[in-house]
GROMACS .gro file of N, CA and C in nm:
model
  378
    1MET      N    1  -1.528   2.347  -8.410
    1MET     CA    2  -1.528   2.322  -8.262
    1MET      C    3  -1.372   2.340  -8.267
    2PRO      N    4  -1.342   2.520  -8.202
    2PRO     CA    5  -1.208   2.529  -8.185
    2PRO      C    6  -1.156   2.436  -8.084
    3PRO      N    7  -1.004   2.393  -8.121
    3PRO     CA    8  -0.945   2.247  -8.061
    3PRO      C    9  -0.888   2.298  -7.878
    4SER      N   10  -0.899   2.404  -7.843
    4SER     CA   11  -0.920   2.416  -7.720
    4SER      C   12  -1.064   2.400  -7.680
    5GLU      N   13  -1.143   2.393  -7.706
    5GLU     CA   14  -1.296   2.352  -7.647
    5GLU      C   15  -1.293   2.177  -7.648
    6SER      N   16  -1.268   2.130  -7.721
    6SER     CA   17  -1.263   1.990  -7.708
    6SER      C   18  -1.129   1.915  -7.623
    7ALA      N   19  -1.019   1.999  -7.600
    7ALA     CA   20  -0.933   1.939  -7.523
    7ALA      C   21  -1.032   1.939  -7.384
    8PRO      N   22  -0.941   1.769  -7.295
    8PRO     CA   23  -1.002   1.818  -7.169
    8PRO      C   24  -0.905   1.896  -7.088
    9GLU      N   25  -0.997   1.935  -7.019
    9GLU     CA   26  -0.933   2.056  -6.934
    9GLU      C   27  -0.785   2.047  -6.862
   10SER      N   28  -0.711   1.893  -6.814
   10SER     CA   29  -0.598   1.911  -6.775
   10SER      C   30  -0.484   1.878  -6.921
   11ARG      N   31  -0.551   1.899  -7.019
   11ARG     CA   32  -0.481   1.955  -7.155
   11ARG      C   33  -0.439   2.062  -7.195
   12ARG      N   34  -0.519   2.169  -7.168
   12ARG     CA   35  -0.502   2.275  -7.260
   12ARG      C   36  -0.370   2.333  -7.171
   13GLY      N   37  -0.318   2.449  -7.262
   13GLY     CA   38  -0.217   2.533  -7.238
   13GLY      C   39  -0.248   2.597  -7.079
   14GLY      N   40  -0.285   2.721  -7.079
   14GLY     CA   41  -0.308   2.761  -6.991
   14GLY      C   42  -0.235   2.767  -6.889
   15THR      N   43  -0.261   2.834  -6.769
   15THR     CA   44  -0.193   2.805  -6.631
   15THR      C   45  -0.364   2.874  -6.531
   16THR      N   46  -0.342   2.822  -6.431
   16THR     CA   47  -0.435   2.854  -6.318
   16THR      C   48  -0.415   3.011  -6.260
   17PRO      N   49  -0.492   3.067  -6.209
   17PRO     CA   50  -0.485   3.245  -6.171
   17PRO      C   51  -0.373   3.204  -6.062
   18THR      N   52  -0.301   3.075  -5.967
   18THR     CA   53  -0.176   3.102  -5.878
   18THR      C   54  -0.085   3.007  -5.919
   19GLY      N   55  -0.100   3.008  -6.108
   19GLY     CA   56   0.037   2.957  -6.204
   19GLY      C   57   0.048   2.838  -6.162
   20LEU      N   58  -0.068   2.776  -6.083
   20LEU     CA   59  -0.025   2.586  -6.112
   20LEU      C   60  -0.072   2.537  -6.276
   21THR      N   61   0.042   2.512  -6.375
   21THR     CA   62  -0.051   2.448  -6.484
   21THR      C   63  -0.129   2.327  -6.455
   22PRO      N   64  -0.219   2.267  -6.583
   22PRO     CA   65  -0.296   2.200  -6.545
   22PRO      C   66  -0.245   2.032  -6.530
   23ALA      N   67  -0.112   2.052  -6.539
   23ALA     CA   68  -0.043   1.928  -6.596
   23ALA      C   69   0.010   1.896  -6.486
   24ARG      N   70   0.065   2.018  -6.442
   24ARG     CA   71   0.169   1.989  -6.266
   24ARG      C   72   0.098   1.976  -6.167
   25ALA      N   73  -0.070   2.022  -6.195
   25ALA     CA   74  -0.181   1.980  -6.062
   25ALA      C   75  -0.175   1.857  -6.067
   26ASP      N   76  -0.199   1.768  -6.235
   26ASP     CA   77  -0.274   1.668  -6.198
   26ASP      C   78  -0.135   1.535  -6.198
   27ARG      N   79  -0.013   1.564  -6.192
   27ARG     CA   80   0.037   1.501  -6.145
   27ARG      C   81   0.037   1.479  -5.963
   28THR      N   82   0.021   1.606  -5.959
   28THR     CA   83   0.063   1.622  -5.813
   28THR      C   84  -0.005   1.542  -5.785
   29ILE      N   85  -0.134   1.573  -5.815
   29ILE     CA   86  -0.267   1.483  -5.748
   29ILE      C   87  -0.261   1.354  -5.773
   30ARG      N   88  -0.197   1.287  -5.897
   30ARG     CA   89  -0.219   1.191  -5.834
   30ARG      C   90  -0.083   1.086  -5.782
   31ALA      N   91   0.018   1.159  -5.706
   31ALA     CA   92   0.155   1.132  -5.652
   31ALA      C   93   0.096   1.147  -5.500
   32LEU      N   94  -0.025   1.219  -5.495
   32LEU     CA   95  -0.050   1.203  -5.356
   32LEU      C   96  -0.163   1.128  -5.339
   33SER      N   97  -0.251   1.113  -5.486
   33SER     CA   98  -0.342   0.983  -5.430
   33SER      C   99  -0.239   0.881  -5.390
   34TRP      N  100  -0.178   0.842  -5.461
   34TRP     CA  101  -0.081   0.713  -5.466
   34TRP      C  102  -0.014   0.685  -5.329
   35TRP      N  103   0.023   0.824  -5.277
   35TRP     CA  104   0.086   0.824  -5.152
   35TRP      C  105  -0.009   0.784  -5.045
   36TRP      N  106  -0.136   0.796  -5.081
   36TRP     CA  107  -0.245   0.766  -4.939
   36TRP      C  108  -0.272   0.651  -4.959
   37ALA      N  109  -0.217   0.588  -5.064
   37ALA     CA  110  -0.309   0.439  -5.139
   37ALA      C  111  -0.223   0.348  -5.001
   38SER      N  112  -0.024   0.443  -5.051
   38SER     CA  113   0.088   0.342  -4.977
   38SER      C  114   0.045   0.350  -4.817
   39THR      N  115  -0.038   0.404  -4.738
   39THR     CA  116  -0.060   0.400  -4.568
   39THR      C  117  -0.072   0.300  -4.547
   40PRO      N  118  -0.126   0.141  -4.613
   40PRO     CA  119  -0.137   0.016  -4.543
   40PRO      C  120  -0.030  -0.026  -4.578
   41LEU      N  121   0.074  -0.030  -4.634
   41LEU     CA  122   0.175  -0.109  -4.658
   41LEU      C  123   0.305  -0.020  -4.606
   42ILE      N  124   0.238   0.120  -4.552
   42ILE     CA  125   0.442   0.130  -4.452
   42ILE      C  126   0.326   0.118  -4.311
   43LEU      N  127   0.187   0.112  -4.311
   43LEU     CA  128   0.126   0.072  -4.164
   43LEU      C  129   0.187  -0.115  -4.108
   44PHE      N  130   0.189  -0.199  -4.210
   44PHE     CA  131   0.214  -0.315  -4.167
   44PHE      C  132   0.341  -0.368  -4.267
   45ALA      N  133   0.439  -0.288  -4.266
   45ALA     CA  134   0.567  -0.274  -4.314
   45ALA      C  135   0.639  -0.386  -4.218
   46PRO      N  136   0.634  -0.354  -4.107
   46PRO     CA  137   0.722  -0.442  -3.956
   46PRO      C  138   0.671  -0.553  -3.976
   47ALA      N  139   0.552  -0.586  -3.985
   47ALA     CA  140   0.485  -0.720  -3.978
   47ALA      C  141   0.493  -0.815  -4.081
   48ILE      N  142   0.528  -0.722  -4.198
   48ILE     CA  143   0.552  -0.808  -4.335
   48ILE      C  144   0.704  -0.821  -4.311
   49ALA      N  145   0.816  -0.774  -4.243
   49ALA     CA  146   0.974  -0.787  -4.241
   49ALA      C  147   0.973  -0.857  -4.139
   50ARG      N  148   0.897  -0.870  -4.030
   50ARG     CA  149   0.897  -0.969  -3.962
   50ARG      C  150   0.870  -1.169  -4.018
   51ALA      N  151   0.727  -1.136  -4.051
   51ALA     CA  152   0.730  -1.234  -4.136
   51ALA      C  153   0.884  -1.286  -4.229
   52MET      N  154   0.910  -1.226  -4.302
   52MET     CA  155   1.011  -1.280  -4.346
   52MET      C  156   1.146  -1.274  -4.321
   53GLY      N  157   1.155  -1.265  -4.177
   53GLY     CA  158   1.252  -1.287  -4.128
   53GLY      C  159   1.360  -1.220  -4.035
   54LEU      N  160   1.296  -1.087  -4.043
   54LEU     CA  161   1.347  -0.969  -3.990
   54LEU      C  162   1.298  -0.892  -3.895
   55PRO      N  163   1.288  -0.972  -3.762
   55PRO     CA  164   1.226  -0.961  -3.627
   55PRO      C  165   1.283  -0.814  -3.552
   56ASP      N  166   1.403  -0.797  -3.585
   56ASP     CA  167   1.442  -0.656  -3.523
   56ASP      C  168   1.376  -0.522  -3.575
   57VAL      N  169   1.339  -0.563  -3.685
   57VAL     CA  170   1.276  -0.378  -3.813
   57VAL      C  171   1.140  -0.366  -3.712
   58ARG      N  172   1.053  -0.502  -3.703
   58ARG     CA  173   0.941  -0.442  -3.588
   58ARG      C  174   1.035  -0.426  -3.421
   59ARG      N  175   1.083  -0.437  -3.363
   59ARG     CA  176   1.155  -0.431  -3.219
   59ARG      C  177   1.176  -0.279  -3.232
   60GLU      N  178   1.286  -0.268  -3.355
   60GLU     CA  179   1.347  -0.127  -3.351
   60GLU      C  180   1.303  -0.032  -3.376
   61ILE      N  181   1.230  -0.020  -3.470
   61ILE     CA  182   1.162   0.093  -3.532
   61ILE      C  183   1.003   0.086  -3.604
   62GLY      N  184   0.951  -0.009  -3.504
   62GLY     CA  185   0.823  -0.012  -3.571
   62GLY      C  186   0.763   0.097  -3.535
   63TRP      N  187   0.756   0.130  -3.436
   63TRP     CA  188   0.691   0.292  -3.467
   63TRP      C  189   0.742   0.393  -3.537
   64VAL      N  190   0.837   0.365  -3.596
   64VAL     CA  191   0.837   0.499  -3.704
   64VAL      C  192   0.764   0.503  -3.816
   65PHE      N  193   0.761   0.377  -3.857
   65PHE     CA  194   0.630   0.323  -3.956
   65PHE      C  195   0.518   0.337  -3.908
   66ALA      N  196   0.489   0.327  -3.833
   66ALA     CA  197   0.325   0.388  -3.725
   66ALA      C  198   0.288   0.492  -3.773
   67LEU      N  199   0.392   0.604  -3.737
   67LEU     CA  200   0.402   0.697  -3.682
   67LEU      C  201   0.401   0.770  -3.869
   68MET      N  202   0.503   0.691  -3.985
   68MET     CA  203   0.465   0.759  -4.079
   68MET      C  204   0.311   0.706  -4.119
   69ALA      N  205   0.270   0.631  -4.130
   69ALA     CA  206   0.122   0.572  -4.187
   69ALA      C  207   0.017   0.685  -4.117
   70LEU      N  208   0.067   0.714  -4.015
   70LEU     CA  209  -0.059   0.864  -3.964
   70LEU      C  210  -0.043   0.983  -4.032
   71PHE      N  211   0.115   0.994  -3.992
   71PHE     CA  212   0.129   1.101  -4.123
   71PHE      C  213   0.061   1.116  -4.254
   72THR      N  214   0.067   0.972  -4.297
   72THR     CA  215   0.039   0.999  -4.474
   72THR      C  216  -0.062   0.991  -4.458
   73ALA      N  217  -0.127   0.933  -4.352
   73ALA     CA  218  -0.310   0.919  -4.364
   73ALA      C  219  -0.395   1.082  -4.372
   74VAL      N  220  -0.322   1.173  -4.268
   74VAL     CA  221  -0.335   1.275  -4.250
   74VAL      C  222  -0.313   1.363  -4.339
   75LEU      N  223  -0.198   1.382  -4.371
   75LEU     CA  224  -0.131   1.474  -4.460
   75LEU      C  225  -0.136   1.467  -4.609
   76ALA      N  226  -0.166   1.321  -4.646
   76ALA     CA  227  -0.171   1.321  -4.852
   76ALA      C  228  -0.370   1.372  -4.873
   77PRO      N  229  -0.489   1.351  -4.780
   77PRO     CA  230  -0.566   1.383  -4.815
   77PRO      C  231  -0.568   1.547  -4.790
   78ALA      N  232  -0.509   1.571  -4.677
   78ALA     CA  233  -0.499   1.750  -4.673
   78ALA      C  234  -0.466   1.834  -4.810
   79ALA      N  235  -0.308   1.813  -4.850
   79ALA     CA  236  -0.195   1.879  -4.917
   79ALA      C  237  -0.274   1.807  -5.077
   80GLY      N  238  -0.351   1.698  -5.124
   80GLY     CA  239  -0.438   1.679  -5.235
   80GLY      C  240  -0.569   1.801  -5.244
   81PHE      N  241  -0.614   1.805  -5.118
   81PHE     CA  242  -0.799   1.855  -5.160
   81PHE      C  243  -0.670   2.029  -5.152
   82VAL      N  244  -0.578   2.092  -5.074
   82VAL     CA  245  -0.549   2.254  -5.153
   82VAL      C  246  -0.543   2.192  -5.268
   83VAL      N  247  -0.457   2.155  -5.333
   83VAL     CA  248  -0.417   2.117  -5.470
   83VAL      C  249  -0.504   2.143  -5.544
   84ALA      N  250  -0.587   2.043  -5.538
   84ALA     CA  251  -0.721   2.041  -5.576
   84ALA      C  252  -0.814   2.186  -5.655
   85ARG      N  253  -0.810   2.218  -5.488
   85ARG     CA  254  -0.884   2.371  -5.509
   85ARG      C  255  -0.803   2.477  -5.512
   86VAL      N  256  -0.680   2.464  -5.540
   86VAL     CA  257  -0.630   2.582  -5.599
   86VAL      C  258  -0.645   2.537  -5.746
   87SER      N  259  -0.605   2.442  -5.778
   87SER     CA  260  -0.632   2.368  -5.978
   87SER      C  261  -0.805   2.364  -6.044
   88GLY      N  262  -0.879   2.381  -5.891
   88GLY     CA  263  -0.999   2.415  -6.001
   88GLY      C  264  -1.101   2.244  -6.007
   89ARG      N  265  -1.008   2.147  -5.922
   89ARG     CA  266  -1.005   2.049  -6.010
   89ARG      C  267  -1.116   1.961  -5.885
   90ARG      N  268  -1.235   2.015  -5.950
   90ARG     CA  269  -1.367   1.935  -5.869
   90ARG      C  270  -1.394   1.804  -5.800
   91LYS      N  271  -1.380   1.750  -5.898
   91LYS     CA  272  -1.357   1.581  -5.917
   91LYS      C  273  -1.244   1.510  -5.766
   92ALA      N  274  -1.185   1.544  -5.836
   92ALA     CA  275  -1.031   1.543  -5.743
   92ALA      C  276  -1.066   1.580  -5.581
   93ARG      N  277  -1.131   1.739  -5.559
   93ARG     CA  278  -1.155   1.779  -5.433
   93ARG      C  279  -1.274   1.644  -5.341
   94GLY      N  280  -1.397   1.593  -5.459
   94GLY     CA  281  -1.416   1.499  -5.359
   94GLY      C  282  -1.367   1.372  -5.354
   95ARG      N  283  -1.258   1.304  -5.434
   95ARG     CA  284  -1.218   1.216  -5.425
   95ARG      C  285  -1.093   1.243  -5.270
   96PHE      N  286  -1.055   1.338  -5.225
   96PHE     CA  287  -0.960   1.390  -5.175
   96PHE      C  288  -0.989   1.430  -5.007
   97LEU      N  289  -1.143   1.466  -4.987
   97LEU     CA  290  -1.254   1.497  -4.933
   97LEU      C  291  -1.296   1.292  -4.848
   98ALA      N  292  -1.334   1.238  -4.979
   98ALA     CA  293  -1.343   1.092  -4.944
   98ALA      C  294  -1.233   0.992  -4.865
   99MET      N  295  -1.107   1.057  -4.907
   99MET     CA  296  -1.007   0.993  -4.824
   99MET      C  297  -0.965   1.014  -4.687
  100ALA      N  298  -0.997   1.173  -4.675
  100ALA     CA  299  -1.024   1.241  -4.546
  100ALA      C  300  -1.115   1.173  -4.471
  101VAL      N  301  -1.198   1.137  -4.504
  101VAL     CA  302  -1.350   1.075  -4.445
  101VAL      C  303  -1.234   0.916  -4.434
  102VAL      N  304  -1.261   0.843  -4.485
  102VAL     CA  305  -1.225   0.720  -4.477
  102VAL      C  306  -1.033   0.696  -4.417
  103SER      N  307  -0.921   0.807  -4.401
  103SER     CA  308  -0.814   0.808  -4.292
  103SER      C  309  -0.898   0.836  -4.186
  104SER      N  310  -0.974   0.881  -4.139
  104SER     CA  311  -1.027   0.934  -3.987
  104SER      C  312  -1.117   0.810  -3.940
  105ALA      N  313  -1.206   0.761  -4.003
  105ALA     CA  314  -1.237   0.658  -3.918
  105ALA      C  315  -1.173   0.577  -3.856
  106PRO      N  316  -1.017   0.553  -3.918
  106PRO     CA  317  -0.943   0.446  -3.788
  106PRO      C  318  -0.846   0.515  -3.702
  107ILE      N  319  -0.808   0.634  -3.724
  107ILE     CA  320  -0.790   0.737  -3.637
  107ILE      C  321  -0.878   0.779  -3.548
  108LEU      N  322  -0.992   0.797  -3.544
  108LEU     CA  323  -1.055   0.855  -3.477
  108LEU      C  324  -1.118   0.707  -3.375
  109SER      N  325  -1.146   0.617  -3.406
  109SER     CA  326  -1.124   0.484  -3.326
  109SER      C  327  -1.053   0.461  -3.245
  110PHE      N  328  -0.909   0.466  -3.294
  110PHE     CA  329  -0.763   0.444  -3.233
  110PHE      C  330  -0.754   0.534  -3.089
  111PHE      N  331  -0.790   0.589  -3.144
  111PHE     CA  332  -0.784   0.743  -3.048
  111PHE      C  333  -0.915   0.775  -2.921
  112LEU      N  334  -1.039   0.702  -2.964
  112LEU     CA  335  -1.169   0.693  -2.863
  112LEU      C  336  -1.125   0.564  -2.770
  113LEU      N  337  -1.057   0.444  -2.872
  113LEU     CA  338  -1.021   0.329  -2.763
  113LEU      C  339  -0.889   0.318  -2.710
  114LEU      N  340  -0.808   0.417  -2.720
  114LEU     CA  341  -0.681   0.393  -2.687
  114LEU      C  342  -0.661   0.516  -2.595
  115VAL      N  343  -0.727   0.616  -2.643
  115VAL     CA  344  -0.684   0.742  -2.568
  115VAL      C  345  -0.764   0.773  -2.410
  116LEU      N  346  -0.884   0.771  -2.478
  116LEU     CA  347  -1.023   0.855  -2.441
  116LEU      C  348  -1.086   0.748  -2.303
  117PHE      N  349  -1.064   0.620  -2.400
  117PHE     CA  350  -1.152   0.522  -2.283
  117PHE      C  351  -1.064   0.352  -2.270
  118PRO      N  352  -0.956   0.400  -2.230
  118PRO     CA  353  -0.868   0.266  -2.178
  118PRO      C  354  -0.955   0.199  -2.100
  119GLU      N  355  -0.886   0.083  -2.029
  119GLU     CA  356  -0.942   0.018  -1.930
  119GLU      C  357  -0.895   0.013  -1.819
  120CYS      N  358  -0.929   0.030  -1.711
  120CYS     CA  359  -0.847   0.073  -1.545
  120CYS      C  360  -0.787  -0.055  -1.531
  121PRO      N  361  -0.675  -0.065  -1.476
  121PRO     CA  362  -0.597  -0.208  -1.391
  121PRO      C  363  -0.760  -0.200  -1.314
  122ASP      N  364  -0.680  -0.333  -1.253
  122ASP     CA  365  -0.770  -0.354  -1.075
  122ASP      C  366  -0.742  -0.303  -0.971
  123GLY      N  367  -0.806  -0.246  -0.953
  123GLY     CA  368  -0.794  -0.162  -0.821
  123GLY      C  369  -0.803   0.021  -0.843
  124TYR      N  370  -0.801   0.060  -0.960
  124TYR     CA  371  -0.803   0.156  -1.004
  124TYR      C  372  -0.897   0.197  -1.057
  125HIS      N  373  -0.967   0.383  -0.989
  125HIS     CA  374  -1.055   0.403  -1.003
  125HIS      C  375  -1.116   0.533  -1.141
  126CYS      N  376  -1.170   0.520  -1.279
  126CYS     CA  377  -1.121   0.582  -1.363
  126CYS      C  378  -1.206   0.726  -1.384
   0.00000   0.00000   0.00000
């Protein structure tokens, strides 16, 4: 059996039709996966800082962490899916689709509960 047939897909020399080397695609996919996995830590960083005795972090720039967590939860699966599709990584594509589904559940529930179905104050008609 020739060595190129026995080597895993990511260890072969060549490039994909787009010019992305398999090793570079694997590193990019791994980095995007870890970036997505850091979303809860980014989201809860202000609460962690407050517990450590830094209440100003939550008060002054807590919204920045929430925005970055949202940005990470949306962008990492989308970018990872594109990289996996371009490089022909079928398993990675499925993983990024699962990441997108997991990310969309809390985002959609917050959108529905906080934007579409807010409680009306007394005396107002919704």
